[in-house]
Amino acid sequence: MPRKATRVIMLADCQSFYASVEKSAHPEYRDRPLVVAGDPARRSGIILAACPLAKSYGITTAERLGEALAKCPDVVVIRPRMAEYIRVSLHITSILQTYTDLVEPYSIDEQFLDVTGSLDLFGSPEVIAKSIQSRVLEETGIYIRIGISDTKVVSKMACDLYAKKVPGGIYTLPRKDVQTTLWQMPVRDMFMVGSRMANHLYKMGIHTIGELAQTPLSRLRDRWGVNGEVLWRIARGIDDSPVKPGTYAHQQKGIGHQMTLPRDYESWEDIKVVLLELAELVSRRARDKSLMGDVVSVGCRGQDYDRPTGFSRQMKVNEPTNITDEVYDAAAALFLRHWDGLPIRRISVSLTGLVADSDIQLSWFDDRERKRELERATDDIKRKFGDTAIMRASSLCSSAQAQDRSHKIGGHYK
């Protein structure tokens, strides 16, 4: 039996993606520190991206804009343009697809490629990586770093831990070399290990990736179940998962929306306004996809993530629905049942247990069907004239967020 060919998998990562897009669009800022953040006019929000020059002043992603301005008063602050970032990301995908059909977006600025079948056409992995890097820079102005290995998890760590730090931005790390390279690294640097998990591992006496890899699997399983085995496999570079171009084309299991609030919301009068707006967003998305759901979930969190407050709960409704009032009624009942009265800064609503709305038999004489027809009419108006063409009166309240969100994609400005 012929030996199976070793896979060649790459992880391409865009450096400071949002900031790089803006620097490409504004050559006049090429030699100036630049960040993409919230709302520059209000000098508020958090840093979504910082160029390398801005980072040299100590500015970090996710810190408050005010803190960044204190570190570097002359930093250029640009409001995010999510539609443009999505366009550039899709352009980069199209470039990668000229080298292989096996391209899997991992996030807006990271993509996996399997170029195993492309070596005869384009050359060695390093030659392909340099060609990709050159084309992306030429066509988009974005500098990318590329990790190369024979598994997805190792190519990801090759990129994050090595390619981002070496001249040229390309690093090859075969899985057979994991023991002499990755195993020496701090466990906090391993893919899928956040600060909280790192603290748990420290308490177990595990401080390096190698120590995690050599921990008896049974011990990790006893502590974290299947997630313990996932960590053990990553530490050893074991990953048979293929690069799947259709990763995000799978059957939808749920429709949800979450909102980070501009301030602490402390009263039910304020909270119910945004809860209704979220129910409306979720219900409209369900109608757009011709879906209904019979499980409504609601969640919230406070501002202090070191001492998290809040909850996440769900309930089954009597019949599948995509009617705003029904989703809101369930979400409101859940919220009032479980809310401890503490201020909240983030809130979410989702609809699961999805079925095609064509599977549900409704009568025109049923009040629910009349509500659906009314909401379809408002959906048509919004599609034609914009989200703010027709709104509920409650969305004119000071606590409402619908008007502000109409200018955003994924919570960030278009």
mmCIF file of C-alpha atoms in Angstrom:
data_model
loop_
_atom_site.group_PDB
_atom_site.id
_atom_site.type_symbol
_atom_site.label_atom_id
_atom_site.label_comp_id
_atom_site.label_asym_id
_atom_site.label_seq_id
_atom_site.Cartn_x
_atom_site.Cartn_y
_atom_site.Cartn_z
ATOM 1 C CA MET A 1 0.000 0.000 0.000
ATOM 2 C CA PRO A 2 1.485 3.407 -0.978
ATOM 3 C CA ARG A 3 2.446 5.652 1.892
ATOM 4 C CA LYS A 4 0.040 8.502 2.528
ATOM 5 C CA ALA A 5 1.544 11.850 1.527
ATOM 6 C CA THR A 6 2.411 14.225 4.358
ATOM 7 C CA ARG A 7 -0.005 17.111 4.385
ATOM 8 C CA VAL A 8 1.194 20.675 3.935
ATOM 9 C CA ILE A 9 -1.083 23.035 5.815
ATOM 10 C CA MET A 10 -0.631 26.769 6.236
ATOM 11 C CA LEU A 11 -2.191 29.342 8.516
ATOM 12 C CA ALA A 12 -2.106 32.815 6.955
ATOM 13 C CA ASP A 13 -2.558 35.663 9.443
ATOM 14 C CA CYS A 14 -2.948 39.353 8.571
ATOM 15 C CA GLN A 15 -0.793 41.652 10.690
ATOM 16 C CA SER A 16 -2.887 44.169 12.670
ATOM 17 C CA PHE A 17 -5.604 43.635 10.081
ATOM 18 C CA TYR A 18 -7.984 46.550 10.626
ATOM 19 C CA ALA A 19 -5.105 48.975 11.179
ATOM 20 C CA SER A 20 -3.294 47.649 8.101
ATOM 21 C CA VAL A 21 -6.384 48.176 5.943
ATOM 22 C CA GLU A 22 -6.586 51.777 7.141
ATOM 23 C CA LYS A 23 -2.878 52.433 6.572
ATOM 24 C CA SER A 24 -3.218 51.055 3.053
ATOM 25 C CA ALA A 25 -6.186 53.372 2.466
ATOM 26 C CA HIS A 26 -4.372 56.367 4.012
ATOM 27 C CA PRO A 27 -0.731 56.470 2.821
ATOM 28 C CA GLU A 28 -0.319 59.788 4.640
ATOM 29 C CA TYR A 29 -0.405 57.840 7.918
ATOM 30 C CA ARG A 30 2.256 55.329 6.883
ATOM 31 C CA ASP A 31 4.862 56.591 9.355
ATOM 32 C CA ARG A 32 2.462 57.484 12.157
ATOM 33 C CA PRO A 33 1.076 55.365 15.004
ATOM 34 C CA LEU A 34 -2.503 54.393 14.154
ATOM 35 C CA VAL A 35 -5.321 52.591 15.929
ATOM 36 C CA VAL A 36 -8.829 51.554 14.973
ATOM 37 C CA ALA A 37 -11.214 52.232 17.837
ATOM 38 C CA GLY A 38 -14.807 52.864 18.878
ATOM 39 C CA ASP A 39 -15.822 56.442 18.294
ATOM 40 C CA PRO A 40 -12.921 58.907 17.898
ATOM 41 C CA ALA A 41 -15.275 61.911 18.088
ATOM 42 C CA ARG A 42 -16.336 60.885 21.587
ATOM 43 C CA ARG A 43 -12.828 59.652 22.459
ATOM 44 C CA SER A 44 -14.509 56.491 23.720
ATOM 45 C CA GLY A 45 -14.555 52.770 23.031
ATOM 46 C CA ILE A 46 -11.833 50.151 22.947
ATOM 47 C CA ILE A 47 -8.870 49.529 20.672
ATOM 48 C CA LEU A 48 -9.834 46.997 17.983
ATOM 49 C CA ALA A 49 -6.448 47.079 16.246
ATOM 50 C CA ALA A 50 -3.135 48.888 16.610
ATOM 51 C CA CYS A 51 -0.392 49.104 14.014
ATOM 52 C CA PRO A 52 3.110 47.927 15.028
ATOM 53 C CA LEU A 53 4.245 51.527 15.522
ATOM 54 C CA ALA A 54 1.350 52.184 17.908
ATOM 55 C CA LYS A 55 2.170 48.977 19.767
ATOM 56 C CA SER A 56 5.714 50.253 20.285
ATOM 57 C CA TYR A 57 4.180 52.915 22.563
ATOM 58 C CA GLY A 58 2.648 50.174 24.685
ATOM 59 C CA ILE A 59 -0.821 50.389 23.140
ATOM 60 C CA THR A 60 -2.597 47.037 23.156
ATOM 61 C CA THR A 61 -5.706 45.608 21.573
ATOM 62 C CA ALA A 62 -8.822 45.740 23.793
ATOM 63 C CA GLU A 63 -7.594 48.573 26.025
ATOM 64 C CA ARG A 64 -9.671 51.720 26.350
ATOM 65 C CA LEU A 65 -9.094 54.498 23.851
ATOM 66 C CA GLY A 66 -8.479 56.978 26.669
ATOM 67 C CA GLU A 67 -5.642 54.823 28.000
ATOM 68 C CA ALA A 68 -4.107 54.596 24.515
ATOM 69 C CA LEU A 69 -4.256 58.377 24.075
ATOM 70 C CA ALA A 70 -2.503 58.817 27.416
ATOM 71 C CA LYS A 71 0.357 56.633 26.168
ATOM 72 C CA CYS A 72 0.556 58.305 22.766
ATOM 73 C CA PRO A 73 -1.367 61.611 22.435
ATOM 74 C CA ASP A 74 -0.444 61.888 18.739
ATOM 75 C CA VAL A 75 -1.846 58.492 17.746
ATOM 76 C CA VAL A 76 -4.152 58.571 14.713
ATOM 77 C CA VAL A 77 -7.577 57.223 15.678
ATOM 78 C CA ILE A 78 -9.831 55.873 12.935
ATOM 79 C CA ARG A 79 -13.379 54.643 13.353
ATOM 80 C CA PRO A 80 -13.832 51.022 12.214
ATOM 81 C CA ARG A 81 -15.275 50.267 8.772
ATOM 82 C CA MET A 82 -16.440 46.672 9.032
ATOM 83 C CA ALA A 83 -17.852 46.466 5.521
ATOM 84 C CA GLU A 84 -14.426 47.394 4.115
ATOM 85 C CA TYR A 85 -12.621 44.880 6.327
ATOM 86 C CA ILE A 86 -14.978 42.134 5.179
ATOM 87 C CA ARG A 87 -14.377 43.132 1.543
ATOM 88 C CA VAL A 88 -10.592 42.976 1.949
ATOM 89 C CA SER A 89 -10.819 39.650 3.805
ATOM 90 C CA LEU A 90 -12.847 38.156 0.945
ATOM 91 C CA HIS A 91 -10.305 39.521 -1.544
ATOM 92 C CA ILE A 92 -7.527 37.750 0.350
ATOM 93 C CA THR A 93 -9.586 34.549 0.302
ATOM 94 C CA SER A 94 -9.889 34.827 -3.477
ATOM 95 C CA ILE A 95 -6.097 35.179 -3.756
ATOM 96 C CA LEU A 96 -5.534 32.075 -1.618
ATOM 97 C CA GLN A 97 -8.030 30.149 -3.734
ATOM 98 C CA THR A 98 -5.793 30.592 -6.779
ATOM 99 C CA TYR A 99 -3.281 28.301 -5.041
ATOM 100 C CA THR A 100 -5.688 25.672 -3.691
ATOM 101 C CA ASP A 101 -9.400 24.942 -3.453
ATOM 102 C CA LEU A 102 -8.886 23.981 0.198
ATOM 103 C CA VAL A 103 -9.144 27.356 1.944
ATOM 104 C CA GLU A 104 -10.909 27.603 5.306
ATOM 105 C CA PRO A 105 -11.489 31.026 6.898
ATOM 106 C CA TYR A 106 -10.747 30.769 10.614
ATOM 107 C CA SER A 107 -11.561 34.397 11.389
ATOM 108 C CA ILE A 108 -11.768 37.655 9.459
ATOM 109 C CA ASP A 109 -7.946 37.891 9.453
ATOM 110 C CA GLU A 110 -6.842 34.227 9.548
ATOM 111 C CA GLN A 111 -7.259 31.437 7.006
ATOM 112 C CA PHE A 112 -6.109 27.830 6.746
ATOM 113 C CA LEU A 113 -4.891 26.397 3.437
ATOM 114 C CA ASP A 114 -4.060 22.825 2.465
ATOM 115 C CA VAL A 115 -1.552 23.079 -0.401
ATOM 116 C CA THR A 116 -0.588 19.396 -0.457
ATOM 117 C CA GLY A 117 -1.962 19.002 -3.982
ATOM 118 C CA SER A 118 -0.442 22.257 -5.217
ATOM 119 C CA LEU A 119 3.269 21.553 -4.723
ATOM 120 C CA ASP A 120 3.833 20.246 -8.251
ATOM 121 C CA LEU A 121 2.209 23.362 -9.695
ATOM 122 C CA PHE A 122 3.678 26.115 -7.547
ATOM 123 C CA GLY A 123 6.818 24.734 -5.906
ATOM 124 C CA SER A 124 7.891 24.056 -2.324
ATOM 125 C CA PRO A 125 5.801 25.180 0.660
ATOM 126 C CA GLU A 126 8.192 28.058 1.329
ATOM 127 C CA VAL A 127 8.015 29.198 -2.314
ATOM 128 C CA ILE A 128 4.210 29.097 -2.203
ATOM 129 C CA ALA A 129 4.143 31.014 1.084
ATOM 130 C CA LYS A 130 6.417 33.750 -0.288
ATOM 131 C CA SER A 131 4.314 34.015 -3.439
ATOM 132 C CA ILE A 132 1.109 34.324 -1.410
ATOM 133 C CA GLN A 133 2.702 36.887 0.880
ATOM 134 C CA SER A 134 3.878 38.972 -2.080
ATOM 135 C CA ARG A 135 0.536 38.884 -3.911
ATOM 136 C CA VAL A 136 -1.527 39.775 -0.863
ATOM 137 C CA LEU A 137 0.776 42.708 -0.080
ATOM 138 C CA GLU A 138 0.718 43.929 -3.681
ATOM 139 C CA GLU A 139 -3.058 43.642 -4.142
ATOM 140 C CA THR A 140 -4.297 44.724 -0.710
ATOM 141 C CA GLY A 141 -1.411 46.421 1.082
ATOM 142 C CA ILE A 142 -1.727 43.850 3.891
ATOM 143 C CA TYR A 143 1.342 42.057 5.259
ATOM 144 C CA ILE A 144 0.616 38.461 6.211
ATOM 145 C CA ARG A 145 2.543 35.967 8.323
ATOM 146 C CA ILE A 146 2.365 32.259 7.485
ATOM 147 C CA GLY A 147 2.875 29.201 9.670
ATOM 148 C CA ILE A 148 3.506 25.902 7.869
ATOM 149 C CA SER A 149 3.112 22.378 9.242
ATOM 150 C CA ASP A 150 1.350 19.084 8.595
ATOM 151 C CA THR A 151 -1.573 19.763 10.968
ATOM 152 C CA LYS A 152 -3.845 22.737 11.508
ATOM 153 C CA VAL A 153 -3.060 23.222 15.199
ATOM 154 C CA VAL A 154 0.698 23.160 14.663
ATOM 155 C CA SER A 155 0.498 25.525 11.675
ATOM 156 C CA LYS A 156 -1.510 27.888 13.893
ATOM 157 C CA MET A 157 1.130 27.781 16.635
ATOM 158 C CA ALA A 158 3.925 28.008 14.060
ATOM 159 C CA CYS A 159 2.369 31.270 12.926
ATOM 160 C CA ASP A 160 1.530 32.717 16.346
ATOM 161 C CA LEU A 161 4.726 31.751 18.168
ATOM 162 C CA TYR A 162 7.342 31.907 15.409
ATOM 163 C CA ALA A 163 6.269 33.431 12.066
ATOM 164 C CA LYS A 164 5.100 36.615 13.803
ATOM 165 C CA LYS A 165 8.548 37.028 15.350
ATOM 166 C CA VAL A 166 11.009 36.056 12.608
ATOM 167 C CA PRO A 167 12.201 38.220 9.701
ATOM 168 C CA GLY A 168 10.236 37.344 6.597
ATOM 169 C CA GLY A 169 7.118 36.283 8.499
ATOM 170 C CA ILE A 170 7.205 32.620 7.376
ATOM 171 C CA TYR A 171 7.993 29.652 9.612
ATOM 172 C CA THR A 172 7.877 25.902 8.998
ATOM 173 C CA LEU A 173 7.335 23.615 11.991
ATOM 174 C CA PRO A 174 6.856 19.908 11.197
ATOM 175 C CA ARG A 175 4.944 17.983 13.850
ATOM 176 C CA LYS A 176 7.962 15.728 14.376
ATOM 177 C CA ASP A 177 9.840 18.758 15.745
ATOM 178 C CA VAL A 178 7.172 19.732 18.282
ATOM 179 C CA GLN A 179 9.024 18.030 21.143
ATOM 180 C CA THR A 180 12.208 20.054 20.616
ATOM 181 C CA THR A 181 10.435 23.364 19.969
ATOM 182 C CA LEU A 182 6.900 23.855 21.252
ATOM 183 C CA TRP A 183 7.401 21.702 24.334
ATOM 184 C CA GLN A 184 9.843 24.274 25.687
ATOM 185 C CA MET A 185 7.289 27.105 25.454
ATOM 186 C CA PRO A 186 5.123 28.346 28.362
ATOM 187 C CA VAL A 187 1.763 26.595 28.462
ATOM 188 C CA ARG A 188 0.022 29.992 28.426
ATOM 189 C CA ASP A 189 1.290 30.427 24.837
ATOM 190 C CA MET A 190 -0.421 27.268 23.574
ATOM 191 C CA PHE A 191 -3.342 27.521 21.193
ATOM 192 C CA MET A 192 -6.680 27.245 23.066
ATOM 193 C CA VAL A 193 -5.151 28.116 26.458
ATOM 194 C CA GLY A 194 -6.444 31.394 27.871
ATOM 195 C CA SER A 195 -5.428 33.072 31.110
ATOM 196 C CA ARG A 196 -8.039 31.240 33.165
ATOM 197 C CA MET A 197 -7.059 27.807 31.818
ATOM 198 C CA ALA A 198 -3.380 28.669 32.289
ATOM 199 C CA ASN A 199 -4.034 29.359 35.978
ATOM 200 C CA HIS A 200 -5.770 25.987 36.349
ATOM 201 C CA LEU A 201 -2.793 24.269 34.717
ATOM 202 C CA TYR A 202 -0.320 26.109 36.960
ATOM 203 C CA LYS A 203 -2.182 24.791 40.000
ATOM 204 C CA MET A 204 -1.699 21.281 38.602
ATOM 205 C CA GLY A 205 2.054 21.917 38.339
ATOM 206 C CA ILE A 206 1.939 22.284 34.547
ATOM 207 C CA HIS A 207 3.930 25.263 33.295
ATOM 208 C CA THR A 208 5.175 24.297 29.823
ATOM 209 C CA ILE A 209 3.538 22.786 26.759
ATOM 210 C CA GLY A 210 5.833 19.796 27.182
ATOM 211 C CA GLU A 211 4.648 19.209 30.744
ATOM 212 C CA LEU A 212 1.064 19.269 29.506
ATOM 213 C CA ALA A 213 1.910 16.827 26.703
ATOM 214 C CA GLN A 214 3.481 14.415 29.200
ATOM 215 C CA THR A 215 0.632 14.611 31.714
ATOM 216 C CA PRO A 216 -1.306 11.314 31.848
ATOM 217 C CA LEU A 217 -4.328 11.676 29.598
ATOM 218 C CA SER A 218 -6.538 10.104 32.263
ATOM 219 C CA ARG A 219 -5.682 12.928 34.675
ATOM 220 C CA LEU A 220 -6.744 15.583 32.168
ATOM 221 C CA ARG A 221 -9.887 13.674 31.240
ATOM 222 C CA ASP A 222 -10.863 13.358 34.887
ATOM 223 C CA ARG A 223 -10.494 17.118 35.302
ATOM 224 C CA TRP A 224 -12.021 18.452 32.073
ATOM 225 C CA GLY A 225 -13.539 15.535 30.199
ATOM 226 C CA VAL A 226 -13.233 15.725 26.414
ATOM 227 C CA ASN A 227 -11.735 19.234 26.664
ATOM 228 C CA GLY A 228 -8.840 17.760 28.636
ATOM 229 C CA GLU A 229 -8.123 15.371 25.787
ATOM 230 C CA VAL A 230 -8.293 18.240 23.285
ATOM 231 C CA LEU A 231 -5.598 20.121 25.243
ATOM 232 C CA TRP A 232 -3.438 16.987 25.456
ATOM 233 C CA ARG A 233 -3.705 16.410 21.696
ATOM 234 C CA ILE A 234 -2.878 20.031 20.872
ATOM 235 C CA ALA A 235 0.206 19.894 23.105
ATOM 236 C CA ARG A 236 1.370 16.858 21.123
ATOM 237 C CA GLY A 237 0.495 18.411 17.761
ATOM 238 C CA ILE A 238 -2.081 15.707 17.052
ATOM 239 C CA ASP A 239 -4.791 16.961 14.717
ATOM 240 C CA ASP A 240 -6.294 14.969 11.863
ATOM 241 C CA SER A 241 -8.979 17.531 11.050
ATOM 242 C CA PRO A 242 -9.032 18.506 7.375
ATOM 243 C CA VAL A 243 -9.112 21.992 5.935
ATOM 244 C CA LYS A 244 -12.794 22.422 5.085
ATOM 245 C CA PRO A 245 -13.784 25.144 2.604
ATOM 246 C CA GLY A 246 -17.409 24.773 3.672
ATOM 247 C CA THR A 247 -16.793 25.175 7.398
ATOM 248 C CA TYR A 248 -19.217 28.091 7.705
ATOM 249 C CA ALA A 249 -21.783 26.688 5.297
ATOM 250 C CA HIS A 250 -23.103 24.098 7.734
ATOM 251 C CA GLN A 251 -26.735 23.848 8.714
ATOM 252 C CA GLN A 252 -27.637 26.646 11.069
ATOM 253 C CA LYS A 253 -28.385 25.514 14.608
ATOM 254 C CA GLY A 254 -29.293 28.836 16.133
ATOM 255 C CA ILE A 255 -29.818 32.536 15.524
ATOM 256 C CA GLY A 256 -28.611 34.966 18.138
ATOM 257 C CA HIS A 257 -27.620 38.539 18.800
ATOM 258 C CA GLN A 258 -25.673 40.087 21.652
ATOM 259 C CA MET A 259 -25.183 43.726 22.520
ATOM 260 C CA THR A 260 -22.486 45.468 24.552
ATOM 261 C CA LEU A 261 -24.166 48.430 26.191
ATOM 262 C CA PRO A 262 -22.607 51.922 26.296
ATOM 263 C CA ARG A 263 -23.009 52.077 30.080
ATOM 264 C CA ASP A 264 -24.260 50.001 32.978
ATOM 265 C CA TYR A 265 -27.992 49.370 32.688
ATOM 266 C CA GLU A 266 -29.440 49.122 36.183
ATOM 267 C CA SER A 267 -33.220 49.364 35.750
ATOM 268 C CA TRP A 268 -35.700 47.007 34.135
ATOM 269 C CA GLU A 269 -37.170 50.017 32.287
ATOM 270 C CA ASP A 270 -33.866 50.471 30.415
ATOM 271 C CA ILE A 271 -33.105 46.779 30.008
ATOM 272 C CA LYS A 272 -36.471 45.850 28.523
ATOM 273 C CA VAL A 273 -35.956 48.373 25.709
ATOM 274 C CA VAL A 274 -32.777 46.688 24.438
ATOM 275 C CA LEU A 275 -34.206 43.238 25.153
ATOM 276 C CA LEU A 276 -37.087 44.048 22.788
ATOM 277 C CA GLU A 277 -34.644 45.353 20.167
ATOM 278 C CA LEU A 278 -32.642 42.127 20.400
ATOM 279 C CA ALA A 279 -35.798 40.014 20.127
ATOM 280 C CA GLU A 280 -36.714 41.993 17.020
ATOM 281 C CA LEU A 281 -33.280 41.486 15.446
ATOM 282 C CA VAL A 282 -33.288 37.748 16.130
ATOM 283 C CA SER A 283 -36.859 37.291 14.903
ATOM 284 C CA ARG A 284 -36.182 39.256 11.728
ATOM 285 C CA ARG A 285 -33.092 37.177 10.940
ATOM 286 C CA ALA A 286 -35.134 34.018 11.478
ATOM 287 C CA ARG A 287 -37.830 35.273 9.103
ATOM 288 C CA ASP A 288 -35.199 36.227 6.512
ATOM 289 C CA LYS A 289 -33.983 32.622 6.592
ATOM 290 C CA SER A 290 -37.536 31.184 6.632
ATOM 291 C CA LEU A 291 -36.874 29.598 10.020
ATOM 292 C CA MET A 292 -38.674 29.344 13.344
ATOM 293 C CA GLY A 293 -37.396 28.152 16.714
ATOM 294 C CA ASP A 294 -38.921 26.711 19.857
ATOM 295 C CA VAL A 295 -36.137 27.483 22.364
ATOM 296 C CA VAL A 296 -35.467 31.062 23.493
ATOM 297 C CA SER A 297 -32.259 31.882 25.388
ATOM 298 C CA VAL A 298 -31.249 35.048 27.190
ATOM 299 C CA GLY A 299 -27.965 35.966 28.866
ATOM 300 C CA CYS A 300 -26.306 38.951 30.486
ATOM 301 C CA ARG A 301 -23.015 39.953 32.101
ATOM 302 C CA GLY A 302 -21.747 42.781 34.236
ATOM 303 C CA GLN A 303 -18.798 45.019 33.411
ATOM 304 C CA ASP A 304 -16.265 43.374 35.748
ATOM 305 C CA TYR A 305 -14.959 40.306 33.906
ATOM 306 C CA ASP A 306 -12.579 39.429 36.737
ATOM 307 C CA ARG A 307 -15.602 38.945 39.003
ATOM 308 C CA PRO A 308 -18.261 37.927 36.499
ATOM 309 C CA THR A 309 -21.922 38.443 37.274
ATOM 310 C CA GLY A 310 -24.943 37.546 35.220
ATOM 311 C CA PHE A 311 -26.515 34.391 33.854
ATOM 312 C CA SER A 312 -27.488 32.435 30.744
ATOM 313 C CA ARG A 313 -30.801 30.577 30.667
ATOM 314 C CA GLN A 314 -33.174 29.109 28.114
ATOM 315 C CA MET A 315 -36.773 27.952 27.902
ATOM 316 C CA LYS A 316 -38.880 26.003 25.452
ATOM 317 C CA VAL A 317 -41.910 27.824 24.073
ATOM 318 C CA ASN A 318 -45.193 26.163 23.205
ATOM 319 C CA GLU A 319 -44.791 26.432 19.430
ATOM 320 C CA PRO A 320 -41.919 27.288 17.062
ATOM 321 C CA THR A 321 -41.905 31.025 16.438
ATOM 322 C CA ASN A 322 -40.208 33.906 14.665
ATOM 323 C CA ILE A 323 -42.654 36.513 15.932
ATOM 324 C CA THR A 324 -40.968 39.358 17.806
ATOM 325 C CA ASP A 325 -43.529 39.685 20.591
ATOM 326 C CA GLU A 326 -43.418 35.959 21.359
ATOM 327 C CA VAL A 327 -39.622 35.862 21.451
ATOM 328 C CA TYR A 328 -39.569 38.985 23.620
ATOM 329 C CA ASP A 329 -42.185 37.660 26.050
ATOM 330 C CA ALA A 330 -40.138 34.495 26.609
ATOM 331 C CA ALA A 331 -36.863 36.439 26.918
ATOM 332 C CA ALA A 332 -38.397 38.934 29.352
ATOM 333 C CA ALA A 333 -39.851 36.161 31.506
ATOM 334 C CA LEU A 334 -36.469 34.428 31.623
ATOM 335 C CA PHE A 335 -34.630 37.635 32.426
ATOM 336 C CA LEU A 336 -36.924 38.674 35.258
ATOM 337 C CA ARG A 337 -36.843 35.168 36.701
ATOM 338 C CA HIS A 338 -33.036 34.995 36.894
ATOM 339 C CA TRP A 339 -31.750 38.592 37.084
ATOM 340 C CA ASP A 340 -30.221 39.410 40.472
ATOM 341 C CA GLY A 341 -30.741 43.148 40.066
ATOM 342 C CA LEU A 342 -27.054 43.954 39.521
ATOM 343 C CA PRO A 343 -26.057 46.311 36.669
ATOM 344 C CA ILE A 344 -25.467 44.690 33.283
ATOM 345 C CA ARG A 345 -23.153 45.711 30.428
ATOM 346 C CA ARG A 346 -23.786 42.907 27.915
ATOM 347 C CA ILE A 347 -27.037 41.179 26.980
ATOM 348 C CA SER A 348 -27.961 38.514 24.430
ATOM 349 C CA VAL A 349 -30.998 36.757 22.979
ATOM 350 C CA SER A 350 -30.997 33.653 20.787
ATOM 351 C CA LEU A 351 -33.447 31.292 19.126
ATOM 352 C CA THR A 352 -32.644 27.587 18.689
ATOM 353 C CA GLY A 353 -34.511 24.378 17.953
ATOM 354 C CA LEU A 354 -34.879 25.681 14.404
ATOM 355 C CA VAL A 355 -37.312 24.321 11.819
ATOM 356 C CA ALA A 356 -38.373 25.596 8.401
ATOM 357 C CA ASP A 357 -41.350 27.893 8.753
ATOM 358 C CA SER A 358 -42.967 26.019 5.858
ATOM 359 C CA ASP A 359 -43.188 22.996 8.172
ATOM 360 C CA ILE A 360 -45.536 24.862 10.496
ATOM 361 C CA GLN A 361 -49.156 24.934 9.433
ATOM 362 C CA LEU A 362 -50.811 28.230 10.328
ATOM 363 C CA SER A 363 -54.242 29.497 9.478
ATOM 364 C CA TRP A 364 -54.777 32.952 8.027
ATOM 365 C CA PHE A 365 -57.484 33.390 10.644
ATOM 366 C CA ASP A 366 -54.922 32.686 13.387
ATOM 367 C CA ASP A 367 -53.782 35.881 15.144
ATOM 368 C CA ARG A 368 -50.188 34.597 15.005
ATOM 369 C CA GLU A 369 -50.280 34.475 11.213
ATOM 370 C CA ARG A 370 -51.586 38.036 11.045
ATOM 371 C CA LYS A 371 -48.645 39.105 13.235
ATOM 372 C CA ARG A 372 -46.221 37.317 10.933
ATOM 373 C CA GLU A 373 -47.680 39.031 7.875
ATOM 374 C CA LEU A 374 -47.387 42.412 9.590
ATOM 375 C CA GLU A 375 -43.741 41.733 10.473
ATOM 376 C CA ARG A 376 -42.980 40.577 6.935
ATOM 377 C CA ALA A 377 -44.352 43.899 5.705
ATOM 378 C CA THR A 378 -42.080 45.849 8.058
ATOM 379 C CA ASP A 379 -39.155 43.624 6.994
ATOM 380 C CA ASP A 380 -39.789 44.602 3.361
ATOM 381 C CA ILE A 381 -39.817 48.298 4.267
ATOM 382 C CA LYS A 382 -36.513 47.983 6.141
ATOM 383 C CA ARG A 383 -34.874 46.079 3.284
ATOM 384 C CA LYS A 384 -35.915 48.777 0.836
ATOM 385 C CA PHE A 385 -35.386 51.939 2.879
ATOM 386 C CA GLY A 386 -33.046 50.946 5.718
ATOM 387 C CA ASP A 387 -33.329 49.695 9.291
ATOM 388 C CA THR A 388 -34.465 53.043 10.678
ATOM 389 C CA ALA A 389 -37.234 53.588 8.109
ATOM 390 C CA ILE A 390 -39.759 52.105 10.509
ATOM 391 C CA MET A 391 -39.099 51.643 14.208
ATOM 392 C CA ARG A 392 -40.900 50.989 17.461
ATOM 393 C CA ALA A 393 -41.509 54.029 19.638
ATOM 394 C CA SER A 394 -39.433 52.416 22.391
ATOM 395 C CA SER A 395 -36.375 52.650 20.114
ATOM 396 C CA LEU A 396 -36.521 56.432 20.493
ATOM 397 C CA CYS A 397 -35.819 56.154 24.236
ATOM 398 C CA SER A 398 -32.418 57.213 25.566
ATOM 399 C CA SER A 399 -31.621 53.606 26.517
ATOM 400 C CA ALA A 400 -32.364 52.281 23.011
ATOM 401 C CA GLN A 401 -29.555 51.152 20.715
ATOM 402 C CA ALA A 402 -31.346 50.379 17.428
ATOM 403 C CA GLN A 403 -30.519 53.684 15.727
ATOM 404 C CA ASP A 404 -26.845 53.479 16.683
ATOM 405 C CA ARG A 405 -26.583 49.809 15.644
ATOM 406 C CA SER A 406 -28.114 50.571 12.241
ATOM 407 C CA HIS A 407 -24.774 52.167 11.346
ATOM 408 C CA LYS A 408 -22.775 49.102 12.409
ATOM 409 C CA ILE A 409 -21.814 45.568 11.366
ATOM 410 C CA GLY A 410 -21.160 43.090 14.147
ATOM 411 C CA GLY A 411 -21.337 45.908 16.680
ATOM 412 C CA HIS A 412 -18.739 48.038 14.845
ATOM 413 C CA TYR A 413 -19.217 50.899 12.417
ATOM 414 C CA LYS A 414 -19.597 50.012 8.755
#
